[in-house]
Amino acid sequence: MRYLQLSCWLLSKCDCKKEKEKKANCFLKMLTNSSEFRTTLTRCVTTNPCDTLLPILDNLQGFLCTKESFSSPPFEELLTAVQTRLPDLLQASAGSEAVFTVLEVACNIRRLHTKSSSVCDSQDLKMVCKVIQLLVRDAHLVAMTTTAGINYLYITLLQTAAMDDFRILSVIITNSALLQKLQHCLSNVGQQELSLESGDSSSSGTGQCIAAGLLVAALAKFEQHGSVKASHVVTVTVEWLFAASSSTDQRLQACALQLWTTWFISNCHSSVLRVYRDQRLSMLRDEDVGLSISSRDLRLLLLILQRQIYMDVGLVHHSAVRCLQVALAYSRQKNTALAQHLVLQPWSQTLLQALADKCESGLSASAFFSLLLLLIEESVHSTTVDGLITQTFQYVCNVPLDRILPSTASCLCTDVIYRVLTSGYRSHLDKQLLTSLTSRLTTLQEKLIAGASPIEGHWKPDIILQGATLMCRDLCLVRRRLELKDVTKLLHLLQ
């Protein structure tokens, strides 16, 4: 009797706004505090027809969007039950406003549900196919529903590719109609609109433009691992990317940087992403030979990246640092003289000093070591660089061991030390400083031998919900794990 009463209440519809709000508040309170209610809700989701479950989804979405994670078994059971019904719920809601709610719930379950993010089963494949069908067949989808659909494909691709499962990648990248849809979403927002956009624009074309750009960047990132070629090439102009990179909307900036980065990583020959200049510049005979982007555009891009690194905004910072690395690596591969010219700009050392002053921030530390490493690799000798190399060694010697290798800065820091010890910079270092470094690295080596946990090296996508957009902040970062052999190699050089 108790189950029937709760079930009837859950499935009932409220026409009055006050009644809806009252029911939503009651739903959230009972879902949080009552195990009996969660059990009833799970049973209701499992046994009732899909079309009768749609009223529940609004209230469930209101609960899910406020959460960062779930670890409680009762919630896991509920989320598994909802996830199993998602393909049928999507079909039942087709043509109605409820389709947006179904997609939002689907995205949040993948974001929160630990089990769903590590496994790709037949239900996931079925859901992906139905979302693709919805996106390509319904030409009248509102912008926020399109954004939610692309978000679902994006987060599912990221989580499955992180587990070396590329079935979702193959389904998406070989669907020509979907790639054309992504092209339309990107092309629908022009350069002038990009420069004017700010704040949350999820209800406009900008939200779906950002979602489409992030998905294309992820496809370009993983296509080499999946050994699969795209059935359609998505094109983006250099001018559009510059406008997005300089936008006041940080999501647009991050989107543009990820597109730049994955394009450079593919050596500018991705099967799914083509970047070209709409208004051609005259080529510089000595500097532009063999480049897929003009040297003048590269200079402008580096100025934009350096500014974003200096601003130290978390949403775009990692992307800017990585984009700077791959852009310089690309130019070094194509034209060594140009790469050296780009690195040796006076602003590089000014930026490096500014980052050193903010190095307590994990983000700034990563950027600092990255830029210092670039200057060392180009054999830049100056009072600034030599002083900051000494500061890096002192940092390693003095900071507590539990903070010596935080986050992604760890391997970059050891890379800097290795480069210094195997180059002419070593002769500039004080012997007492080298002795202190040896002592500190020996202590770290002992801890690693004893089994102390090193920095986490396996990748779990760092996915955040920014406005209406799901975004992976670390898509293009090089993922390495500090190991005993790295410390041992440095100690061998110090002997």
CSV table of C-alpha atoms in Angstrom, one decimal:
chain,number,residue,atom,x,y,z
A,1,MET,CA,0.0,0.0,0.0
A,2,ARG,CA,2.9,2.4,0.9
A,3,TYR,CA,4.5,1.7,-2.5
A,4,LEU,CA,1.3,2.4,-4.4
A,5,GLN,CA,0.8,5.7,-2.6
A,6,LEU,CA,4.4,6.9,-3.3
A,7,SER,CA,4.2,5.6,-6.8
A,8,CYS,CA,1.0,7.5,-7.6
A,9,TRP,CA,2.5,10.6,-6.0
A,10,LEU,CA,5.7,10.3,-8.0
A,11,LEU,CA,3.9,9.8,-11.4
A,12,SER,CA,1.3,12.5,-10.8
A,13,LYS,CA,1.5,15.7,-12.9
A,14,CYS,CA,1.1,19.2,-11.4
A,15,ASP,CA,-0.4,21.9,-13.5
A,16,CYS,CA,0.0,24.7,-11.0
A,17,LYS,CA,3.5,26.3,-10.6
A,18,LYS,CA,3.2,26.5,-6.8
A,19,GLU,CA,2.3,22.8,-6.7
A,20,LYS,CA,5.2,21.9,-8.9
A,21,GLU,CA,7.6,23.8,-6.6
A,22,LYS,CA,6.2,22.2,-3.5
A,23,LYS,CA,6.4,18.7,-5.0
A,24,ALA,CA,10.0,19.4,-6.2
A,25,ASN,CA,11.1,20.5,-2.7
A,26,CYS,CA,9.5,17.5,-1.1
A,27,PHE,CA,11.1,15.2,-3.7
A,28,LEU,CA,14.6,16.5,-3.0
A,29,LYS,CA,14.1,16.3,0.8
A,30,MET,CA,12.9,12.7,0.7
A,31,LEU,CA,15.5,11.6,-1.9
A,32,THR,CA,18.2,12.9,0.3
A,33,ASN,CA,17.0,11.6,3.6
A,34,SER,CA,14.7,8.6,3.1
A,35,SER,CA,16.1,5.2,2.0
A,36,GLU,CA,12.5,3.9,1.7
A,37,PHE,CA,11.8,6.7,-0.8
A,38,ARG,CA,14.9,5.9,-2.9
A,39,THR,CA,13.9,2.2,-2.9
A,40,THR,CA,10.4,3.1,-4.1
A,41,LEU,CA,11.7,5.5,-6.7
A,42,THR,CA,14.2,2.8,-8.0
A,43,ARG,CA,11.4,0.3,-8.3
A,44,CYS,CA,9.1,2.8,-9.9
A,45,VAL,CA,11.7,3.6,-12.5
A,46,THR,CA,12.4,-0.1,-13.2
A,47,THR,CA,8.7,-1.2,-13.6
A,48,ASN,CA,6.6,1.6,-15.0
A,49,PRO,CA,6.1,2.5,-18.7
A,50,CYS,CA,8.5,5.2,-19.9
A,51,ASP,CA,5.9,7.8,-20.8
A,52,THR,CA,4.6,7.8,-17.2
A,53,LEU,CA,8.2,8.4,-15.9
A,54,LEU,CA,8.8,11.7,-17.6
A,55,PRO,CA,7.3,13.8,-14.6
A,56,ILE,CA,9.9,12.2,-12.3
A,57,LEU,CA,12.9,13.3,-14.5
A,58,ASP,CA,12.3,17.0,-13.9
A,59,ASN,CA,12.6,16.6,-10.2
A,60,LEU,CA,15.5,14.1,-10.6
A,61,GLN,CA,17.4,16.6,-12.8
A,62,GLY,CA,17.0,19.3,-10.2
A,63,PHE,CA,18.7,17.0,-7.7
A,64,LEU,CA,21.5,15.8,-10.0
A,65,CYS,CA,22.6,19.2,-11.3
A,66,THR,CA,23.6,20.3,-7.8
A,67,LYS,CA,25.8,17.3,-7.1
A,68,GLU,CA,29.6,16.9,-7.7
A,69,SER,CA,29.8,13.1,-7.1
A,70,PHE,CA,28.0,10.1,-5.6
A,71,SER,CA,29.4,7.3,-3.5
A,72,SER,CA,26.4,6.0,-1.7
A,73,PRO,CA,25.1,2.6,-2.8
A,74,PRO,CA,21.4,3.6,-2.7
A,75,PHE,CA,22.1,6.4,-5.2
A,76,GLU,CA,24.2,4.1,-7.4
A,77,GLU,CA,21.3,1.7,-7.6
A,78,LEU,CA,18.9,4.4,-8.5
A,79,LEU,CA,21.2,5.9,-11.2
A,80,THR,CA,21.8,2.4,-12.7
A,81,ALA,CA,18.0,1.9,-12.9
A,82,VAL,CA,17.5,5.3,-14.6
A,83,GLN,CA,20.4,4.8,-17.0
A,84,THR,CA,19.0,1.4,-18.1
A,85,ARG,CA,15.8,3.1,-19.2
A,86,LEU,CA,17.4,6.2,-20.9
A,87,PRO,CA,17.2,5.0,-24.5
A,88,ASP,CA,13.5,4.2,-24.1
A,89,LEU,CA,12.9,7.4,-22.2
A,90,LEU,CA,14.5,9.4,-25.0
A,91,GLN,CA,12.3,7.7,-27.6
A,92,ALA,CA,9.2,8.3,-25.4
A,93,SER,CA,10.0,12.0,-25.1
A,94,ALA,CA,10.7,12.6,-28.8
A,95,GLY,CA,9.0,15.7,-30.2
A,96,SER,CA,8.3,17.2,-26.7
A,97,GLU,CA,10.1,19.5,-24.4
A,98,ALA,CA,10.9,16.5,-22.1
A,99,VAL,CA,13.6,15.4,-24.5
A,100,PHE,CA,15.8,18.1,-23.1
A,101,THR,CA,15.3,16.9,-19.6
A,102,VAL,CA,16.1,13.3,-20.6
A,103,LEU,CA,19.4,14.4,-22.2
A,104,GLU,CA,20.3,16.5,-19.2
A,105,VAL,CA,19.7,13.6,-16.8
A,106,ALA,CA,21.7,11.3,-19.1
A,107,CYS,CA,24.7,13.8,-19.1
A,108,ASN,CA,24.6,14.2,-15.3
A,109,ILE,CA,24.4,10.4,-14.7
A,110,ARG,CA,27.5,9.9,-16.8
A,111,ARG,CA,29.2,12.8,-14.9
A,112,LEU,CA,28.3,11.5,-11.5
A,113,HIS,CA,27.9,7.7,-11.8
A,114,THR,CA,31.3,6.1,-11.2
A,115,LYS,CA,30.2,2.7,-12.7
A,116,SER,CA,28.8,4.2,-15.9
A,117,SER,CA,32.0,6.1,-16.6
A,118,SER,CA,34.2,3.0,-16.7
A,119,VAL,CA,32.1,0.7,-18.8
A,120,CYS,CA,30.6,0.9,-22.3
A,121,ASP,CA,27.8,-1.6,-22.7
A,122,SER,CA,25.0,-2.2,-25.2
A,123,GLN,CA,22.8,0.3,-23.5
A,124,ASP,CA,25.4,3.1,-23.9
A,125,LEU,CA,25.8,2.3,-27.6
A,126,LYS,CA,22.1,2.2,-28.0
A,127,MET,CA,21.8,5.6,-26.3
A,128,VAL,CA,24.6,7.1,-28.4
A,129,CYS,CA,22.9,6.0,-31.6
A,130,LYS,CA,19.5,7.4,-30.5
A,131,VAL,CA,21.1,10.8,-29.6
A,132,ILE,CA,22.8,10.9,-33.0
A,133,GLN,CA,19.5,10.1,-34.7
A,134,LEU,CA,17.8,12.9,-32.8
A,135,LEU,CA,20.5,15.5,-33.7
A,136,VAL,CA,20.6,14.7,-37.4
A,137,ARG,CA,16.9,14.0,-38.1
A,138,ASP,CA,15.2,16.8,-36.2
A,139,ALA,CA,16.1,20.0,-38.0
A,140,HIS,CA,13.9,22.0,-35.5
A,141,LEU,CA,15.7,21.1,-32.3
A,142,VAL,CA,16.0,24.1,-30.0
A,143,ALA,CA,19.6,25.2,-29.3
A,144,MET,CA,19.7,24.0,-25.7
A,145,THR,CA,18.5,20.5,-26.7
A,146,THR,CA,21.1,20.4,-29.4
A,147,THR,CA,23.8,21.4,-26.8
A,148,ALA,CA,22.6,18.7,-24.4
A,149,GLY,CA,22.7,16.1,-27.1
A,150,ILE,CA,26.3,17.0,-28.1
A,151,ASN,CA,27.3,17.2,-24.5
A,152,TYR,CA,26.1,13.6,-24.0
A,153,LEU,CA,28.2,12.4,-27.0
A,154,TYR,CA,31.2,14.3,-25.7
A,155,ILE,CA,31.2,13.0,-22.2
A,156,THR,CA,30.6,9.4,-23.3
A,157,LEU,CA,33.4,9.6,-25.8
A,158,LEU,CA,35.8,11.0,-23.2
A,159,GLN,CA,35.1,8.4,-20.6
A,160,THR,CA,35.2,5.4,-22.9
A,161,ALA,CA,38.3,6.6,-24.8
A,162,ALA,CA,40.0,7.1,-21.4
A,163,MET,CA,39.5,3.3,-20.9
A,164,ASP,CA,41.0,2.6,-24.4
A,165,ASP,CA,37.5,1.7,-25.7
A,166,PHE,CA,37.1,3.4,-29.1
A,167,ARG,CA,33.7,2.0,-30.1
A,168,ILE,CA,31.9,5.3,-29.4
A,169,LEU,CA,34.6,7.1,-31.3
A,170,SER,CA,34.0,4.9,-34.4
A,171,VAL,CA,30.2,5.4,-34.2
A,172,ILE,CA,30.5,9.2,-34.0
A,173,ILE,CA,33.4,9.9,-36.4
A,174,THR,CA,32.0,7.7,-39.2
A,175,ASN,CA,28.6,9.4,-39.2
A,176,SER,CA,28.8,12.0,-41.9
A,177,ALA,CA,25.4,13.6,-41.1
A,178,LEU,CA,26.5,14.2,-37.5
A,179,LEU,CA,29.8,15.8,-38.5
A,180,GLN,CA,27.9,18.0,-40.9
A,181,LYS,CA,25.6,19.0,-38.0
A,182,LEU,CA,28.7,19.9,-35.9
A,183,GLN,CA,30.0,22.0,-38.9
A,184,HIS,CA,26.6,23.8,-39.0
A,185,CYS,CA,26.8,24.5,-35.2
A,186,LEU,CA,30.3,25.9,-35.5
A,187,SER,CA,29.6,28.0,-38.7
A,188,ASN,CA,26.4,29.4,-37.2
A,189,VAL,CA,28.2,31.8,-35.0
A,190,GLY,CA,30.3,34.4,-36.8
A,191,GLN,CA,33.5,36.2,-35.8
A,192,GLN,CA,31.6,39.4,-34.9
A,193,GLU,CA,29.2,37.5,-32.7
A,194,LEU,CA,32.1,35.8,-30.9
A,195,SER,CA,33.7,39.1,-30.0
A,196,LEU,CA,30.4,40.3,-28.5
A,197,GLU,CA,29.4,37.2,-26.5
A,198,SER,CA,29.9,37.1,-22.8
A,199,GLY,CA,28.4,35.3,-19.8
A,200,ASP,CA,26.2,32.3,-20.1
A,201,SER,CA,24.8,31.9,-23.6
A,202,SER,CA,23.4,28.4,-23.4
A,203,SER,CA,20.1,29.5,-24.9
A,204,SER,CA,21.7,30.9,-28.0
A,205,GLY,CA,23.7,29.4,-30.8
A,206,THR,CA,26.9,30.0,-28.9
A,207,GLY,CA,26.2,27.2,-26.4
A,208,GLN,CA,25.8,24.6,-29.2
A,209,CYS,CA,28.8,26.1,-31.0
A,210,ILE,CA,31.1,25.6,-28.0
A,211,ALA,CA,29.7,22.0,-27.5
A,212,ALA,CA,30.3,21.2,-31.2
A,213,GLY,CA,33.8,22.6,-31.1
A,214,LEU,CA,34.8,20.6,-28.0
A,215,LEU,CA,33.4,17.4,-29.5
A,216,VAL,CA,35.4,18.0,-32.7
A,217,ALA,CA,38.6,18.6,-30.7
A,218,ALA,CA,38.0,15.4,-28.8
A,219,LEU,CA,37.5,13.5,-32.1
A,220,ALA,CA,40.7,15.0,-33.5
A,221,LYS,CA,42.5,14.0,-30.3
A,222,PHE,CA,41.4,10.4,-30.2
A,223,GLU,CA,41.2,9.5,-33.9
A,224,GLN,CA,44.9,8.5,-34.0
A,225,HIS,CA,44.3,6.0,-31.1
A,226,GLY,CA,41.2,4.6,-32.7
A,227,SER,CA,42.8,4.0,-36.1
A,228,VAL,CA,39.6,5.3,-37.8
A,229,LYS,CA,39.2,8.1,-40.3
A,230,ALA,CA,36.4,10.6,-40.4
A,231,SER,CA,33.7,10.4,-43.0
A,232,HIS,CA,33.5,14.2,-43.2
A,233,VAL,CA,36.0,17.0,-42.5
A,234,VAL,CA,34.9,19.8,-40.2
A,235,THR,CA,36.5,23.1,-41.3
A,236,VAL,CA,37.3,26.1,-39.1
A,237,THR,CA,39.0,29.3,-40.2
A,238,VAL,CA,42.1,30.9,-38.6
A,239,GLU,CA,40.1,34.1,-38.2
A,240,TRP,CA,37.3,32.3,-36.4
A,241,LEU,CA,39.8,30.7,-34.0
A,242,PHE,CA,41.5,34.0,-33.2
A,243,ALA,CA,38.1,35.6,-32.5
A,244,ALA,CA,37.1,32.8,-30.2
A,245,SER,CA,40.5,32.7,-28.5
A,246,SER,CA,40.1,36.4,-27.7
A,247,SER,CA,36.4,36.2,-26.7
A,248,THR,CA,35.2,37.4,-23.3
A,249,ASP,CA,33.6,34.0,-22.8
A,250,GLN,CA,36.1,31.7,-21.2
A,251,ARG,CA,34.3,28.6,-22.6
A,252,LEU,CA,34.9,29.9,-26.1
A,253,GLN,CA,38.5,30.6,-25.3
A,254,ALA,CA,39.0,27.0,-24.0
A,255,CYS,CA,37.1,25.6,-27.0
A,256,ALA,CA,39.3,27.4,-29.5
A,257,LEU,CA,42.5,26.4,-27.7
A,258,GLN,CA,41.6,22.8,-27.7
A,259,LEU,CA,40.9,23.0,-31.5
A,260,TRP,CA,44.2,24.7,-32.1
A,261,THR,CA,46.0,22.1,-29.9
A,262,THR,CA,44.6,19.0,-31.4
A,263,TRP,CA,45.2,20.4,-34.9
A,264,PHE,CA,48.9,20.9,-34.1
A,265,ILE,CA,49.1,17.5,-32.4
A,266,SER,CA,47.9,15.9,-35.7
A,267,ASN,CA,50.7,17.8,-37.5
A,268,CYS,CA,47.9,19.8,-39.1
A,269,HIS,CA,46.7,16.7,-41.0
A,270,SER,CA,43.6,15.6,-39.0
A,271,SER,CA,41.0,13.6,-40.9
A,272,VAL,CA,38.2,15.3,-38.9
A,273,LEU,CA,39.5,18.9,-38.5
A,274,ARG,CA,40.9,21.3,-41.1
A,275,VAL,CA,42.0,24.8,-40.2
A,276,TYR,CA,42.5,27.3,-43.0
A,277,ARG,CA,42.7,31.1,-43.5
A,278,ASP,CA,39.7,32.7,-45.1
A,279,GLN,CA,41.6,35.8,-46.2
A,280,ARG,CA,45.0,34.7,-47.5
A,281,LEU,CA,48.2,36.5,-46.5
A,282,SER,CA,51.2,36.8,-48.7
A,283,MET,CA,53.6,34.1,-47.7
A,284,LEU,CA,57.0,35.0,-46.3
A,285,ARG,CA,59.5,33.1,-48.4
A,286,ASP,CA,62.0,32.2,-45.7
A,287,GLU,CA,59.7,31.7,-42.8
A,288,ASP,CA,56.6,30.1,-44.2
A,289,VAL,CA,58.1,27.2,-46.2
A,290,GLY,CA,56.4,23.9,-45.2
A,291,LEU,CA,54.1,25.5,-42.7
A,292,SER,CA,50.3,24.9,-42.8
A,293,ILE,CA,49.8,28.2,-41.0
A,294,SER,CA,51.7,31.5,-41.7
A,295,SER,CA,54.5,32.6,-39.4
A,296,ARG,CA,52.5,35.8,-38.8
A,297,ASP,CA,49.5,33.9,-37.5
A,298,LEU,CA,51.8,31.8,-35.3
A,299,ARG,CA,53.3,35.0,-33.7
A,300,LEU,CA,49.8,36.3,-33.0
A,301,LEU,CA,48.7,33.0,-31.6
A,302,LEU,CA,51.7,32.9,-29.2
A,303,LEU,CA,50.9,36.4,-28.0
A,304,ILE,CA,47.3,35.4,-27.2
A,305,LEU,CA,48.5,32.2,-25.4
A,306,GLN,CA,51.1,34.1,-23.4
A,307,ARG,CA,48.4,36.6,-22.3
A,308,GLN,CA,46.1,33.8,-21.2
A,309,ILE,CA,48.9,32.0,-19.3
A,310,TYR,CA,49.6,35.2,-17.5
A,311,MET,CA,46.0,35.8,-16.6
A,312,ASP,CA,46.1,32.4,-14.8
A,313,VAL,CA,42.4,31.5,-15.3
A,314,GLY,CA,41.8,27.9,-14.5
A,315,LEU,CA,39.3,27.2,-17.2
A,316,VAL,CA,41.8,28.1,-20.0
A,317,HIS,CA,45.1,28.0,-18.3
A,318,HIS,CA,46.0,24.3,-18.9
A,319,SER,CA,44.8,24.5,-22.5
A,320,ALA,CA,46.9,27.6,-23.1
A,321,VAL,CA,50.1,26.0,-21.7
A,322,ARG,CA,49.6,22.9,-23.7
A,323,CYS,CA,48.8,24.8,-26.9
A,324,LEU,CA,51.9,26.8,-26.5
A,325,GLN,CA,54.0,23.6,-26.2
A,326,VAL,CA,52.5,21.9,-29.3
A,327,ALA,CA,52.6,25.1,-31.4
A,328,LEU,CA,56.3,25.6,-30.7
A,329,ALA,CA,57.0,21.8,-31.2
A,330,TYR,CA,55.2,22.0,-34.6
A,331,SER,CA,57.2,25.1,-35.7
A,332,ARG,CA,60.5,23.6,-34.5
A,333,GLN,CA,59.8,20.5,-36.6
A,334,LYS,CA,59.0,22.6,-39.7
A,335,ASN,CA,61.4,25.6,-39.3
A,336,THR,CA,64.0,25.6,-36.5
A,337,ALA,CA,64.9,29.2,-37.0
A,338,LEU,CA,61.3,30.3,-36.7
A,339,ALA,CA,60.8,28.3,-33.6
A,340,GLN,CA,63.8,29.9,-31.9
A,341,HIS,CA,62.7,33.3,-32.9
A,342,LEU,CA,59.2,32.7,-31.4
A,343,VAL,CA,60.7,31.5,-28.1
A,344,LEU,CA,63.3,34.2,-27.8
A,345,GLN,CA,60.8,37.1,-27.7
A,346,PRO,CA,61.6,39.4,-24.7
A,347,TRP,CA,58.0,38.9,-23.5
A,348,SER,CA,58.8,35.2,-22.8
A,349,GLN,CA,61.2,36.0,-20.0
A,350,THR,CA,59.0,38.6,-18.6
A,351,LEU,CA,56.1,36.1,-18.5
A,352,LEU,CA,58.4,33.5,-16.9
A,353,GLN,CA,59.4,35.9,-14.1
A,354,ALA,CA,55.7,36.8,-13.5
A,355,LEU,CA,54.8,33.1,-13.3
A,356,ALA,CA,57.7,32.4,-10.8
A,357,ASP,CA,56.2,35.1,-8.5
A,358,LYS,CA,52.9,33.1,-8.5
A,359,CYS,CA,54.4,29.6,-8.3
A,360,GLU,CA,52.5,28.7,-5.2
A,361,SER,CA,49.5,28.1,-7.5
A,362,GLY,CA,49.6,24.5,-8.9
A,363,LEU,CA,48.4,26.0,-12.3
A,364,SER,CA,51.2,28.6,-12.3
A,365,ALA,CA,53.8,26.0,-11.3
A,366,SER,CA,52.9,23.9,-14.3
A,367,ALA,CA,53.1,26.8,-16.7
A,368,PHE,CA,56.3,28.1,-15.1
A,369,PHE,CA,58.1,24.7,-15.6
A,370,SER,CA,56.7,24.4,-19.1
A,371,LEU,CA,58.0,27.8,-20.3
A,372,LEU,CA,61.3,27.4,-18.5
A,373,LEU,CA,61.9,24.1,-20.2
A,374,LEU,CA,61.2,25.7,-23.6
A,375,LEU,CA,63.8,28.4,-22.9
A,376,ILE,CA,66.4,25.8,-21.7
A,377,GLU,CA,65.8,23.7,-24.8
A,378,GLU,CA,66.6,26.7,-26.9
A,379,SER,CA,69.8,27.3,-24.8
A,380,VAL,CA,68.7,30.8,-23.7
A,381,HIS,CA,71.2,32.3,-21.4
A,382,SER,CA,70.3,35.4,-19.4
A,383,THR,CA,70.3,36.7,-15.8
A,384,THR,CA,66.5,36.0,-15.6
A,385,VAL,CA,66.7,32.4,-16.9
A,386,ASP,CA,69.8,31.5,-14.8
A,387,GLY,CA,68.3,32.9,-11.7
A,388,LEU,CA,65.0,31.0,-12.2
A,389,ILE,CA,66.9,27.7,-12.8
A,390,THR,CA,68.5,28.3,-9.4
A,391,GLN,CA,65.1,29.1,-7.9
A,392,THR,CA,63.7,25.9,-9.3
A,393,PHE,CA,66.5,23.8,-7.6
A,394,GLN,CA,66.0,25.7,-4.4
A,395,TYR,CA,62.2,25.0,-4.6
A,396,VAL,CA,62.8,21.2,-4.8
A,397,CYS,CA,65.3,21.3,-2.0
A,398,ASN,CA,63.1,23.3,0.4
A,399,VAL,CA,59.5,22.5,-0.1
A,400,PRO,CA,58.0,19.7,2.0
A,401,LEU,CA,58.0,16.2,0.3
A,402,ASP,CA,54.2,16.0,0.4
A,403,ARG,CA,54.1,19.1,-1.8
A,404,ILE,CA,57.3,18.7,-3.8
A,405,LEU,CA,55.5,17.1,-6.8
A,406,PRO,CA,52.0,18.4,-6.9
A,407,SER,CA,49.7,17.5,-9.9
A,408,THR,CA,51.0,17.9,-13.4
A,409,ALA,CA,54.0,20.1,-12.4
A,410,SER,CA,55.9,17.0,-11.0
A,411,CYS,CA,57.2,15.5,-14.3
A,412,LEU,CA,57.8,19.0,-15.8
A,413,CYS,CA,60.0,19.9,-12.8
A,414,THR,CA,62.1,16.7,-13.2
A,415,ASP,CA,62.4,17.4,-16.9
A,416,VAL,CA,63.8,20.9,-16.1
A,417,ILE,CA,66.3,19.4,-13.7
A,418,TYR,CA,67.4,16.7,-16.2
A,419,ARG,CA,67.9,19.3,-19.0
A,420,VAL,CA,69.9,21.5,-16.7
A,421,LEU,CA,72.1,18.7,-15.5
A,422,THR,CA,72.9,17.5,-19.0
A,423,SER,CA,73.6,21.0,-20.5
A,424,GLY,CA,76.0,23.9,-20.0
A,425,TYR,CA,73.6,25.4,-17.4
A,426,ARG,CA,75.0,23.0,-14.8
A,427,SER,CA,78.3,24.9,-14.5
A,428,HIS,CA,76.3,27.9,-13.3
A,429,LEU,CA,75.0,26.1,-10.3
A,430,ASP,CA,76.4,26.3,-6.8
A,431,LYS,CA,78.0,23.0,-5.5
A,432,GLN,CA,76.2,23.3,-2.2
A,433,LEU,CA,72.9,23.6,-4.0
A,434,LEU,CA,73.6,20.4,-6.0
A,435,THR,CA,74.5,18.6,-2.7
A,436,SER,CA,71.2,19.7,-1.2
A,437,LEU,CA,69.3,18.5,-4.3
A,438,THR,CA,71.1,15.1,-4.1
A,439,SER,CA,70.0,14.7,-0.5
A,440,ARG,CA,66.4,15.6,-1.2
A,441,LEU,CA,66.2,13.3,-4.2
A,442,THR,CA,67.7,10.5,-2.2
A,443,THR,CA,65.0,10.9,0.4
A,444,LEU,CA,62.3,10.9,-2.3
A,445,GLN,CA,63.9,7.7,-3.8
A,446,GLU,CA,63.7,6.0,-0.5
A,447,LYS,CA,60.0,6.9,-0.1
A,448,LEU,CA,59.3,5.6,-3.6
A,449,ILE,CA,61.1,2.3,-2.9
A,450,ALA,CA,59.1,2.0,0.4
A,451,GLY,CA,55.9,2.2,-1.7
A,452,ALA,CA,54.8,5.8,-1.0
A,453,SER,CA,52.2,6.8,-3.4
A,454,PRO,CA,53.6,8.9,-6.3
A,455,ILE,CA,51.6,11.4,-8.3
A,456,GLU,CA,48.5,9.9,-9.9
A,457,GLY,CA,49.4,9.1,-13.5
A,458,HIS,CA,46.3,7.3,-14.9
A,459,TRP,CA,43.9,9.6,-16.6
A,460,LYS,CA,40.3,10.3,-15.5
A,461,PRO,CA,38.9,13.1,-17.6
A,462,ASP,CA,38.6,16.3,-15.6
A,463,ILE,CA,35.1,17.1,-16.7
A,464,ILE,CA,33.3,20.2,-15.3
A,465,LEU,CA,29.9,21.7,-15.9
A,466,GLN,CA,30.3,25.3,-17.0
A,467,GLY,CA,27.0,26.9,-17.6
A,468,ALA,CA,25.2,24.5,-19.9
A,469,THR,CA,28.4,23.1,-21.3
A,470,LEU,CA,30.3,20.0,-20.3
A,471,MET,CA,34.1,20.6,-20.7
A,472,CYS,CA,37.2,18.5,-20.2
A,473,ARG,CA,39.9,20.8,-18.9
A,474,ASP,CA,42.8,18.4,-19.4
A,475,LEU,CA,42.0,16.9,-22.8
A,476,CYS,CA,45.4,17.6,-24.4
A,477,LEU,CA,47.7,17.3,-21.4
A,478,VAL,CA,50.5,14.8,-21.6
A,479,ARG,CA,49.7,12.3,-18.9
A,480,ARG,CA,52.8,10.9,-17.2
A,481,ARG,CA,53.4,9.3,-13.8
A,482,LEU,CA,56.5,10.1,-11.8
A,483,GLU,CA,58.3,6.8,-11.3
A,484,LEU,CA,61.3,5.6,-9.3
A,485,LYS,CA,63.4,5.4,-12.5
A,486,ASP,CA,63.0,9.1,-13.0
A,487,VAL,CA,64.4,10.0,-9.6
A,488,THR,CA,67.2,7.4,-10.0
A,489,LYS,CA,68.2,8.9,-13.3
A,490,LEU,CA,68.6,12.3,-11.8
A,491,LEU,CA,70.7,10.9,-8.9
A,492,HIS,CA,72.9,9.1,-11.4
A,493,LEU,CA,73.6,12.5,-13.1
A,494,LEU,CA,74.4,14.1,-9.7
A,495,GLN,CA,77.1,11.5,-8.8
